[in-house]
Amino acid sequence: MARIVVTGGAGFLGSHLCDRLLGRGDEVVVLDNLVTGSMANIAHLDDHPGFRFERQDVSEPFDVPGPVDAVMHLASPASPADFTRIPIDILNVGSRGTEHGLQVAEAKGARFFLASTSEVYGDPLVHPQPEHYWGNVNPIGPRGVYDEAKRFAEAMTMAYHRLKGTDVRIVRIFNTYGPRMRPEDGRVVSNFITQALRGDPLTVYGDGSQTRSFCYVDDQVDGHLALLDGDVTGPINIGNDGEFTMLELAQVVIDVIGSSSEITFEPLPADDPTRRRPDLGQANAALGWKPQVDLRDGVARTAEYFAAVLAR
Ligand code: UDP
């Protein structure tokens, strides 16, 4: 049993992580400024004796009274729609927020867990992407605010590890989806599912030939826990290595939902990566972890959630 601080714990991924930590008997302190997170994601945890929520922007220095065994830094907007809406918040939480989390971890003798991203690989010239690939990122493009903040975050995490001996873990998260994504999030899975449920056209950007590899949230959280509990620093890719074009994804969503929606084409955003798929060799060898949920099953589970949200 441990006492774990989760920054961004009211967010999509963070709230699922809290459920799992509490479920196995850990205590959880959530710090979240609710810029993209939501109290609705953690409302069911309100009465749990091991759960505490503090409204806190971790881009400002913070302290956590009492003992802490791990600081898990998940706080960050992650949708490309947010990259243009709140770019400075994203830069701050990736840079200042990461150092503030590291400072707390160091002061408490706690493990620091960084939620990094496949975006550190940018528009990758190596495919699939292994952890030793350094990436192809445009620092001044619209995605640079997220990519470079996370690259800085990894560098800062490794600097604390090397200079101060802080015990650290770094996960590189590939496109993850599931219940508790915001309907208006702007990412492709939530867009397609809400469009298909409403009978609206699915908005494919560009010609839809770009690829992504989609990981169901339960698998992602399993990977987080395996990395947190294990003795490998990382960075380690966690994602699903099934690779789909956006046109294929649109068809899967339409089929699974049984929707009458059509497909429309919209302009491709700047610097949109042409392909992305994790090399999961390390995750499998070092953590014994593999994704379990396939795309159709995950889309069905997510569609059930969005149908309930849209009905309200
Ligand atoms: N995309 C799309 N239609 C949408 C939203 C996104 O075709 O309504 C595309 C987007 O251009 C990208 C892919 O889907 O190629 C994944 O986009 P997302 O925003 O989910 O995440 P990314 O992997 O780009 O960060």
Short mmCIF file of C-alpha atoms and ligand atoms in Angstrom, two decimals:
data_model
loop_
_atom_site.label_atom_id
_atom_site.label_comp_id
_atom_site.label_asym_id
_atom_site.label_seq_id
_atom_site.Cartn_x
_atom_site.Cartn_y
_atom_site.Cartn_z
CA MET A 1 0.00 0.00 0.00
CA ALA A 2 1.34 3.40 -0.99
CA ARG A 3 0.35 7.07 -0.94
CA ILE A 4 0.41 8.40 -4.47
CA VAL A 5 0.01 11.93 -5.82
CA VAL A 6 -1.62 12.02 -9.27
CA THR A 7 -1.39 15.36 -11.07
CA GLY A 8 -4.14 15.57 -13.66
CA GLY A 9 -6.10 12.93 -11.74
CA ALA A 10 -9.43 14.48 -12.75
CA GLY A 11 -8.59 14.01 -16.43
CA PHE A 12 -9.48 11.20 -18.79
CA LEU A 13 -6.46 8.97 -18.22
CA GLY A 14 -5.69 10.21 -14.69
CA SER A 15 -9.13 9.36 -13.35
CA HIS A 16 -8.89 5.77 -14.62
CA LEU A 17 -5.48 5.50 -12.98
CA CYS A 18 -6.96 6.73 -9.67
CA ASP A 19 -9.67 4.05 -9.87
CA ARG A 20 -7.07 1.35 -10.26
CA LEU A 21 -4.73 2.65 -7.54
CA LEU A 22 -7.59 2.94 -5.03
CA GLY A 23 -8.88 -0.46 -6.12
CA ARG A 24 -5.63 -2.11 -5.13
CA GLY A 25 -5.51 -0.33 -1.76
CA ASP A 26 -3.30 2.70 -2.44
CA GLU A 27 -4.14 6.17 -1.14
CA VAL A 28 -4.49 8.84 -3.82
CA VAL A 29 -4.10 12.61 -3.69
CA VAL A 30 -5.30 14.27 -6.89
CA LEU A 31 -4.00 17.69 -7.90
CA ASP A 32 -5.83 19.18 -10.86
CA ASN A 33 -6.72 22.70 -12.01
CA LEU A 34 -9.65 21.34 -14.07
CA VAL A 35 -8.53 23.16 -17.23
CA THR A 36 -9.35 19.99 -19.19
CA GLY A 37 -10.17 17.64 -16.31
CA SER A 38 -13.59 17.40 -14.76
CA MET A 39 -15.04 16.75 -11.30
CA ALA A 40 -17.53 14.42 -13.00
CA ASN A 41 -14.63 12.01 -13.72
CA ILE A 42 -13.89 11.60 -10.00
CA ALA A 43 -17.30 12.27 -8.42
CA HIS A 44 -17.70 8.53 -7.69
CA LEU A 45 -14.53 8.66 -5.55
CA ASP A 46 -15.75 11.46 -3.27
CA ASP A 47 -16.59 9.22 -0.32
CA HIS A 48 -13.63 6.88 -0.71
CA PRO A 49 -11.55 7.10 2.51
CA GLY A 50 -8.27 6.83 0.57
CA PHE A 51 -9.07 9.65 -1.85
CA ARG A 52 -8.36 13.37 -1.67
CA PHE A 53 -8.79 16.10 -4.28
CA GLU A 54 -7.06 19.49 -4.28
CA ARG A 55 -7.71 22.10 -6.93
CA GLN A 56 -4.14 23.01 -7.82
CA ASP A 57 -2.35 24.31 -10.89
CA VAL A 58 0.91 22.35 -10.72
CA SER A 59 2.59 24.92 -12.97
CA GLU A 60 2.76 26.85 -9.67
CA PRO A 61 4.96 25.38 -6.90
CA PHE A 62 3.04 23.04 -4.61
CA ASP A 63 3.50 20.99 -1.47
CA VAL A 64 1.75 17.85 -0.33
CA PRO A 65 1.52 17.44 3.46
CA GLY A 66 2.41 14.00 4.82
CA PRO A 67 4.33 11.09 3.36
CA VAL A 68 4.36 10.46 -0.40
CA ASP A 69 5.59 7.27 -2.09
CA ALA A 70 5.10 8.34 -5.72
CA VAL A 71 4.30 11.44 -7.74
CA MET A 72 2.64 10.57 -11.04
CA HIS A 73 2.65 13.57 -13.36
CA LEU A 74 -0.20 13.18 -15.82
CA ALA A 75 -1.39 16.79 -15.82
CA SER A 76 -1.47 18.19 -19.35
CA PRO A 77 -3.98 18.96 -22.05
CA ALA A 78 -3.27 16.41 -24.80
CA SER A 79 -5.63 17.16 -27.67
CA PRO A 80 -4.22 18.95 -30.73
CA ALA A 81 -7.30 21.21 -30.47
CA ASP A 82 -5.84 22.46 -27.17
CA PHE A 83 -2.41 23.11 -28.70
CA THR A 84 -3.77 26.25 -30.39
CA ARG A 85 -6.32 27.14 -27.68
CA ILE A 86 -4.06 27.04 -24.57
CA PRO A 87 -0.47 26.68 -25.83
CA ILE A 88 1.17 28.51 -22.93
CA ASP A 89 -0.62 26.40 -20.29
CA ILE A 90 0.68 23.32 -22.10
CA LEU A 91 4.26 24.59 -22.18
CA ASN A 92 4.03 25.52 -18.49
CA VAL A 93 2.60 22.26 -17.19
CA GLY A 94 5.12 20.22 -19.20
CA SER A 95 8.09 22.29 -18.05
CA ARG A 96 7.38 24.02 -14.71
CA GLY A 97 4.80 21.42 -13.72
CA THR A 98 7.29 18.62 -14.26
CA GLU A 99 9.97 20.31 -12.19
CA HIS A 100 7.52 21.06 -9.37
CA GLY A 101 6.54 17.39 -9.31
CA LEU A 102 10.20 16.35 -9.29
CA GLN A 103 10.89 18.74 -6.39
CA VAL A 104 8.12 17.17 -4.32
CA ALA A 105 9.33 13.66 -5.20
CA GLU A 106 12.88 14.52 -4.24
CA ALA A 107 11.86 16.18 -0.96
CA LYS A 108 9.70 13.17 0.00
CA GLY A 109 12.08 10.47 -1.24
CA ALA A 110 9.29 9.41 -3.60
CA ARG A 111 9.35 7.85 -7.05
CA PHE A 112 8.56 10.27 -9.91
CA PHE A 113 6.51 8.95 -12.83
CA LEU A 114 6.34 11.08 -15.99
CA ALA A 115 3.55 10.69 -18.52
CA SER A 116 5.39 11.48 -21.75
CA THR A 117 4.14 10.91 -25.26
CA SER A 118 4.69 9.42 -28.69
CA GLU A 119 4.73 13.07 -29.81
CA VAL A 120 8.40 13.17 -28.76
CA TYR A 121 8.93 11.25 -32.05
CA GLY A 122 7.18 14.05 -34.00
CA ASP A 123 6.48 13.10 -37.62
CA PRO A 124 8.66 9.99 -37.38
CA LEU A 125 11.21 9.01 -40.01
CA VAL A 126 11.60 5.58 -38.36
CA HIS A 127 8.65 3.19 -38.33
CA PRO A 128 7.51 1.65 -36.02
CA GLN A 129 8.99 3.89 -33.33
CA PRO A 130 11.44 2.31 -30.86
CA GLU A 131 12.42 4.17 -27.68
CA HIS A 132 15.95 4.81 -29.00
CA TYR A 133 14.63 6.89 -31.92
CA TRP A 134 15.28 10.61 -31.24
CA GLY A 135 12.38 11.95 -33.25
CA ASN A 136 11.56 14.54 -35.90
CA VAL A 137 9.86 17.49 -34.23
CA ASN A 138 9.14 21.01 -35.56
CA PRO A 139 9.84 23.19 -32.51
CA ILE A 140 8.02 26.26 -33.90
CA GLY A 141 4.93 24.58 -35.36
CA PRO A 142 1.55 24.43 -33.58
CA ARG A 143 2.30 20.98 -32.12
CA GLY A 144 5.70 22.13 -30.82
CA VAL A 145 4.17 23.45 -27.60
CA TYR A 146 3.21 19.91 -26.58
CA ASP A 147 6.07 17.98 -28.18
CA GLU A 148 8.82 20.23 -26.87
CA ALA A 149 7.26 20.55 -23.41
CA LYS A 150 7.27 16.75 -23.12
CA ARG A 151 10.81 16.50 -24.52
CA PHE A 152 11.88 19.09 -21.92
CA ALA A 153 9.98 17.10 -19.28
CA GLU A 154 11.91 13.94 -20.17
CA ALA A 155 15.21 15.85 -20.10
CA MET A 156 14.38 17.40 -16.71
CA THR A 157 13.32 14.03 -15.31
CA MET A 158 16.59 12.41 -16.41
CA ALA A 159 18.59 15.38 -15.04
CA TYR A 160 17.03 14.88 -11.58
CA HIS A 161 17.71 11.17 -11.88
CA ARG A 162 21.38 11.62 -12.82
CA LEU A 163 22.22 14.63 -10.63
CA LYS A 164 20.12 13.98 -7.54
CA GLY A 165 19.49 10.27 -7.76
CA THR A 166 15.69 10.73 -7.92
CA ASP A 167 13.96 7.44 -8.64
CA VAL A 168 12.11 8.02 -11.93
CA ARG A 169 9.92 6.27 -14.52
CA ILE A 170 9.02 7.62 -17.98
CA VAL A 171 6.17 6.28 -20.10
CA ARG A 172 5.63 7.36 -23.70
CA ILE A 173 1.89 7.16 -24.25
CA PHE A 174 0.56 6.42 -27.75
CA ASN A 175 -2.97 7.53 -28.79
CA THR A 176 -5.25 6.35 -25.99
CA TYR A 177 -9.05 6.43 -25.94
CA GLY A 178 -11.97 5.30 -23.86
CA PRO A 179 -14.75 6.44 -21.53
CA ARG A 180 -14.34 9.89 -19.89
CA MET A 181 -12.80 11.54 -22.94
CA ARG A 182 -14.54 14.87 -23.42
CA PRO A 183 -17.17 14.76 -26.19
CA GLU A 184 -15.75 18.09 -27.43
CA ASP A 185 -12.13 16.97 -26.94
CA GLY A 186 -11.29 17.30 -30.63
CA ARG A 187 -9.28 14.08 -30.94
CA VAL A 188 -10.20 11.64 -33.64
CA VAL A 189 -11.79 8.80 -31.67
CA SER A 190 -14.11 11.06 -29.65
CA ASN A 191 -14.95 13.12 -32.75
CA PHE A 192 -15.81 10.07 -34.89
CA ILE A 193 -17.84 8.34 -32.18
CA THR A 194 -19.91 11.41 -31.27
CA GLN A 195 -20.43 12.19 -34.96
CA ALA A 196 -21.51 8.61 -35.70
CA LEU A 197 -23.91 8.57 -32.73
CA ARG A 198 -25.53 11.82 -33.88
CA GLY A 199 -25.70 10.71 -37.52
CA ASP A 200 -23.42 13.59 -38.51
CA PRO A 201 -20.69 13.17 -41.15
CA LEU A 202 -17.36 11.87 -39.83
CA THR A 203 -14.72 14.56 -40.42
CA VAL A 204 -11.63 12.93 -41.91
CA TYR A 205 -8.70 15.35 -42.09
CA GLY A 206 -6.57 15.28 -45.24
CA ASP A 207 -7.12 12.21 -47.42
CA GLY A 208 -7.38 9.94 -44.37
CA SER A 209 -4.31 7.88 -45.29
CA GLN A 210 -2.36 8.96 -42.19
CA THR A 211 -2.10 6.21 -39.57
CA ARG A 212 -2.37 5.95 -35.80
CA SER A 213 -2.33 3.04 -33.34
CA PHE A 214 -5.10 3.24 -30.75
CA CYS A 215 -4.79 1.92 -27.21
CA TYR A 216 -7.80 1.30 -24.98
CA VAL A 217 -7.52 3.13 -21.66
CA ASP A 218 -7.59 -0.02 -19.47
CA ASP A 219 -4.56 -1.39 -21.31
CA GLN A 220 -2.78 1.96 -20.95
CA VAL A 221 -3.37 2.00 -17.19
CA ASP A 222 -2.13 -1.61 -16.90
CA GLY A 223 1.07 -0.46 -18.59
CA HIS A 224 1.40 2.50 -16.22
CA LEU A 225 1.11 0.24 -13.17
CA ALA A 226 3.59 -2.28 -14.55
CA LEU A 227 6.12 0.53 -15.11
CA LEU A 228 5.41 2.20 -11.76
CA ASP A 229 5.90 -1.04 -9.82
CA GLY A 230 8.84 -2.38 -11.82
CA ASP A 231 12.51 -1.45 -11.72
CA VAL A 232 12.96 -0.10 -15.26
CA THR A 233 13.44 3.66 -15.63
CA GLY A 234 12.32 3.84 -19.27
CA PRO A 235 11.33 5.65 -21.35
CA ILE A 236 8.98 2.87 -22.39
CA ASN A 237 6.37 2.98 -25.15
CA ILE A 238 2.88 1.98 -24.03
CA GLY A 239 0.25 1.72 -26.73
CA ASN A 240 -1.39 -0.71 -29.10
CA ASP A 241 0.56 -1.75 -32.19
CA GLY A 242 -2.45 -2.32 -34.41
CA GLU A 243 -2.07 0.43 -37.03
CA PHE A 244 -5.03 1.98 -38.87
CA THR A 245 -5.52 4.76 -41.41
CA MET A 246 -8.07 7.39 -40.38
CA LEU A 247 -10.34 6.17 -43.17
CA GLU A 248 -10.16 2.65 -41.72
CA LEU A 249 -10.93 4.03 -38.26
CA ALA A 250 -13.94 5.94 -39.62
CA GLN A 251 -15.26 2.71 -41.16
CA VAL A 252 -14.74 0.74 -37.94
CA VAL A 253 -16.64 3.39 -35.94
CA ILE A 254 -19.53 3.45 -38.46
CA ASP A 255 -19.72 -0.38 -38.49
CA VAL A 256 -19.51 -0.89 -34.73
CA ILE A 257 -22.14 1.77 -34.00
CA GLY A 258 -24.29 0.75 -36.97
CA SER A 259 -24.45 4.42 -37.96
CA SER A 260 -25.82 5.89 -41.17
CA SER A 261 -23.21 8.69 -41.08
CA GLU A 262 -21.21 9.55 -44.16
CA ILE A 263 -17.59 10.65 -44.36
CA THR A 264 -16.50 14.20 -45.24
CA PHE A 265 -12.99 15.48 -45.80
CA GLU A 266 -11.50 18.54 -44.08
CA PRO A 267 -8.04 20.12 -44.36
CA LEU A 268 -5.13 18.32 -42.74
CA PRO A 269 -3.77 20.28 -39.72
CA ALA A 270 -0.16 21.55 -39.91
CA ASP A 271 2.58 19.03 -39.06
CA ASP A 272 0.07 16.18 -38.64
CA PRO A 273 2.29 13.05 -38.34
CA THR A 274 1.87 10.78 -41.36
CA ARG A 275 2.18 7.53 -39.42
CA ARG A 276 2.60 6.28 -35.91
CA ARG A 277 2.96 2.85 -34.36
CA PRO A 278 4.76 1.86 -31.18
CA ASP A 279 7.56 -0.67 -31.13
CA LEU A 280 6.43 -2.62 -28.06
CA GLY A 281 9.54 -4.82 -27.76
CA GLN A 282 10.73 -3.16 -24.56
CA ALA A 283 7.31 -2.99 -22.93
CA ASN A 284 6.93 -6.69 -23.52
CA ALA A 285 10.47 -7.73 -22.54
CA ALA A 286 10.99 -5.41 -19.55
CA LEU A 287 7.44 -5.23 -18.16
CA GLY A 288 5.82 -8.37 -19.54
CA TRP A 289 3.04 -6.08 -20.79
CA LYS A 290 0.94 -6.37 -23.94
CA PRO A 291 -2.32 -4.66 -24.94
CA GLN A 292 -5.39 -6.89 -24.71
CA VAL A 293 -8.33 -4.87 -26.08
CA ASP A 294 -8.75 -4.70 -29.86
CA LEU A 295 -10.07 -1.63 -31.66
CA ARG A 296 -13.61 -2.83 -32.35
CA ASP A 297 -14.13 -3.89 -28.76
CA GLY A 298 -12.66 -0.64 -27.40
CA VAL A 299 -14.74 1.49 -29.78
CA ALA A 300 -17.89 -0.37 -28.68
CA ARG A 301 -17.13 0.26 -24.99
CA THR A 302 -16.35 3.93 -25.66
CA ALA A 303 -19.45 4.41 -27.79
CA GLU A 304 -21.57 3.09 -24.91
CA TYR A 305 -20.11 5.81 -22.67
CA PHE A 306 -20.63 8.61 -25.20
CA ALA A 307 -24.20 7.46 -25.91
CA ALA A 308 -24.98 7.87 -22.20
CA VAL A 309 -23.27 11.29 -22.06
CA LEU A 310 -25.08 12.57 -25.16
CA ALA A 311 -28.41 11.30 -23.81
CA ARG A 312 -28.05 13.51 -20.70
N1 UDP B 1 -8.32 13.51 -37.33
C1 UDP B 1 -9.34 13.37 -38.25
N2 UDP B 1 -10.58 13.85 -37.95
C2 UDP B 1 -10.87 14.43 -36.74
C3 UDP B 1 -9.84 14.55 -35.78
C4 UDP B 1 -8.57 14.09 -36.11
O1 UDP B 1 -9.13 12.83 -39.36
O2 UDP B 1 -12.03 14.81 -36.53
C5 UDP B 1 -6.98 12.96 -37.64
C6 UDP B 1 -5.82 13.90 -37.38
O3 UDP B 1 -5.59 14.73 -38.49
C7 UDP B 1 -4.71 12.90 -37.12
C8 UDP B 1 -5.40 11.70 -36.49
O4 UDP B 1 -6.78 11.85 -36.80
O5 UDP B 1 -4.12 12.50 -38.32
C9 UDP B 1 -5.25 11.63 -34.98
O6 UDP B 1 -5.61 12.87 -34.46
P1 UDP B 1 -5.78 13.16 -32.91
O7 UDP B 1 -6.17 14.60 -32.79
O8 UDP B 1 -6.69 12.17 -32.30
O9 UDP B 1 -4.37 12.90 -32.26
P2 UDP B 1 -2.83 13.04 -32.75
O10 UDP B 1 -2.36 11.65 -32.87
O11 UDP B 1 -2.78 13.78 -34.06
O12 UDP B 1 -2.18 13.81 -31.66
#
